[in-house]
Coordinates of C-alpha atoms in Angstrom, one line a residue:
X10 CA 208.3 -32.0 146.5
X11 CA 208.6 -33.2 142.7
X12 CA 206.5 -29.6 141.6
X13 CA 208.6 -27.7 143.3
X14 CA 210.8 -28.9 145.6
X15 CA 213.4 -30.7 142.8
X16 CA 213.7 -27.8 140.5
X17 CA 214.5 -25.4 143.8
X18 CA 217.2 -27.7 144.5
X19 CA 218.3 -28.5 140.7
X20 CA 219.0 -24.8 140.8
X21 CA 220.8 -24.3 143.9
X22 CA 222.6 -27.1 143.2
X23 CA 223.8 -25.4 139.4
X24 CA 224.1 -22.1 141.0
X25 CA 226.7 -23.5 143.1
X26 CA 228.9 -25.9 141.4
X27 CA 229.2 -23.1 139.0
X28 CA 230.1 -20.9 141.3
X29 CA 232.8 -22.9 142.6
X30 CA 234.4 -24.0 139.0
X31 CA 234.6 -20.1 138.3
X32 CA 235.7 -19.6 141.1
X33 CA 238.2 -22.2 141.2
X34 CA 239.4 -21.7 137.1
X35 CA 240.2 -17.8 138.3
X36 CA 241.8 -18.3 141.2
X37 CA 244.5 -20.8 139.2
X38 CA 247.4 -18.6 137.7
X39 CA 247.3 -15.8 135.1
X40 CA 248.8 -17.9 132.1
X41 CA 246.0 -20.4 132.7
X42 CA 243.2 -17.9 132.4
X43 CA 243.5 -18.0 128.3
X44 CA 242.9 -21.5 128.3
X45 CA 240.1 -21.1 131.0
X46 CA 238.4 -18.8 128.8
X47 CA 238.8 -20.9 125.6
X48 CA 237.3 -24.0 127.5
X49 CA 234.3 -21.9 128.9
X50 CA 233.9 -20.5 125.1
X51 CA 233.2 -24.0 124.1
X52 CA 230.9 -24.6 126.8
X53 CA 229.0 -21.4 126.0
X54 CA 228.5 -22.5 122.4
X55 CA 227.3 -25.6 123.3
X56 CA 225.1 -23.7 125.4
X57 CA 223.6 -21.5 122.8
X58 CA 223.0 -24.4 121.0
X59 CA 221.6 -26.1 123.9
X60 CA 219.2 -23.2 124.3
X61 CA 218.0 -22.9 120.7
X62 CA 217.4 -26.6 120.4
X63 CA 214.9 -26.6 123.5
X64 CA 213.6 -23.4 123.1
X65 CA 211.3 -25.1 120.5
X66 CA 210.5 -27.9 123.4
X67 CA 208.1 -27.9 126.0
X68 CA 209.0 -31.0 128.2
X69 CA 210.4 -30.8 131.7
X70 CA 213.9 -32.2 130.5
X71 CA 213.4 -29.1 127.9
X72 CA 213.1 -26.4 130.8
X73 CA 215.9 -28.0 132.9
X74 CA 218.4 -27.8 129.8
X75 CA 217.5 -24.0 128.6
X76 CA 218.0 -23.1 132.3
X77 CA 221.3 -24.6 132.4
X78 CA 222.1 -23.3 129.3
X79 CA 221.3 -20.0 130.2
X80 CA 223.2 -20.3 133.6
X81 CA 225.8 -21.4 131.7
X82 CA 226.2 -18.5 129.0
X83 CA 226.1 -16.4 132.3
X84 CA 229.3 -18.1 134.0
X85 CA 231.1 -17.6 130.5
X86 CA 230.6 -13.8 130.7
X87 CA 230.8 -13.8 134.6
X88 CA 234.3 -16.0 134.1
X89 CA 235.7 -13.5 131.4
X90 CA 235.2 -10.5 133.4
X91 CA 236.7 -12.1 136.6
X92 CA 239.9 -12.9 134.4
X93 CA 240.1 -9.5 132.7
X94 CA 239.2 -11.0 128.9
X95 CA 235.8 -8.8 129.4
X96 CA 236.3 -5.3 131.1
X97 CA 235.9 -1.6 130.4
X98 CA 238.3 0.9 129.3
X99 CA 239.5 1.6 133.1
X100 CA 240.9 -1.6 135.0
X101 CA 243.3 0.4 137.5
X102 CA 242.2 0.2 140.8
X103 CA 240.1 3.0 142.4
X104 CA 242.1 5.7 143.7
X105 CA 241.4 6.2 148.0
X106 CA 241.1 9.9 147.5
X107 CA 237.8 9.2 144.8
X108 CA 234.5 10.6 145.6
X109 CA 231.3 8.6 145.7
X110 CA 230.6 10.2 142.2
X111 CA 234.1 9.5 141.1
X112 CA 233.9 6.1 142.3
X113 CA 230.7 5.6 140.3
X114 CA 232.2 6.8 136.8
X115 CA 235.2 4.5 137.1
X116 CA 232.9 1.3 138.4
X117 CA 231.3 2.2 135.1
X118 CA 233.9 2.5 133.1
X119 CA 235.5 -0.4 134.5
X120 CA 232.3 -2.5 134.0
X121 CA 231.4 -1.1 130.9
X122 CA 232.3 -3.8 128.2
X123 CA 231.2 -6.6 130.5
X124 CA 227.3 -4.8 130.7
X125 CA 227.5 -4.9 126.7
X126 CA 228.3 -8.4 126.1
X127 CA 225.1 -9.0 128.8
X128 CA 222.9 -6.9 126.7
X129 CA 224.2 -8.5 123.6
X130 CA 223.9 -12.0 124.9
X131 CA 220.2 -11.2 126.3
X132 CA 219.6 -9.9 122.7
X133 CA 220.8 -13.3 120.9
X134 CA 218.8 -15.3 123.7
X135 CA 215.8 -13.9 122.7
X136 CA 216.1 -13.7 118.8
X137 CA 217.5 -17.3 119.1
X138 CA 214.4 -18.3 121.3
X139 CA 212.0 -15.6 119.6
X140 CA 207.9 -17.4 120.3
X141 CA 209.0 -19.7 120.7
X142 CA 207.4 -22.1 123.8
X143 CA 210.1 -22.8 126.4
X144 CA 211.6 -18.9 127.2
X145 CA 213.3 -20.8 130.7
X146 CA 217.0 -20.2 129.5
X147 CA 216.2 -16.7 128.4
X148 CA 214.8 -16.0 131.8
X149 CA 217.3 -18.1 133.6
X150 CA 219.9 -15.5 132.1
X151 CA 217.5 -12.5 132.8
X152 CA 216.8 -12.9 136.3
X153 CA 220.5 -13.5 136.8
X154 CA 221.2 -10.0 135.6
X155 CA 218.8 -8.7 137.6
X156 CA 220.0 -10.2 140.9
X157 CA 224.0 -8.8 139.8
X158 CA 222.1 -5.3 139.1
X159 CA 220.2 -5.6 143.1
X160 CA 223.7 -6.6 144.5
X161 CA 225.4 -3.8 142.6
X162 CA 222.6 -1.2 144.1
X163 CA 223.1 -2.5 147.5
X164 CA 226.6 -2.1 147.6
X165 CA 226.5 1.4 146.1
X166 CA 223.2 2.6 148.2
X167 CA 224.6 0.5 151.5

């Protein structure tokens, strides 16, 4: 179970308590969210210094902190586009009468500035990590993009 077993269950267990902070922090009122944000800003630049410092490791304690680290950085973008601090130029809500195409251009729109500060953040992860030996937070954050761009699909396709 230690190979494989405890890392499986390291991660669920992160996936989910993050989850539920995020969730919890933007569910609490609107004049909170600024402070929310602040906090998570410190936890994310803890975070990229987390994941620059083991990037350059190649012990197991190594791999579990640049994974958390890059779960992390994702909750900080994840939590400022839930409270509005990281959208696109449209935020209304989509009119009933749009079409499929319309519907896409606004998602877009509305999505837009959150998908750049992804692609910037995957850009820093790498440069900050760049050969090094231990990529896990960079790929940590990767894969979590990936599985928000297969949910995003199968909403639009299903």
């Amino acid at each position: 179970m230690g190979d494989f077993g405890l890392p499986v269950i390291y991660a669920l267990f992160l996936w989910w308590v993050t989850t539920g902070i995020l969730l919890y922090l933007h569910r609490l009122p609107a004049r909170t969210h600024r402070w929310s944000m602040l906090g998570m800003s410190l936890v994310a630049a803890a975070a990229l210094y987390g994941h620059a410092a083991s990037s350059a490791h190649t012990d197991l304690v190594a791999a579990y902190v640049a994974f958390s680290c890059g779960v992390l950085l994702w909750g900080w973008l994840e939590l400022g586009y839930f409270t509005g601090f990281l959208v696109g130029p449209h935020s209304e809500p989509c009119p009933d009468s749009a079409g499929q195409w319309r519907r896409f251009l606004l998602a877009i729109r509305t999505n837009l500035f959150h998908e750049l500060g992804i692609l910037i953040t995957v850009a820093v992860l790498a440069a900050v990590a760049w050969d090094a030996p231990n990529q896990a937070g960079t790929w940590a954050f990767v894969v979590l993009w990936l599985m928000r761009w297969s949910a995003k699909l199968n909403l639009f396709l299903g």
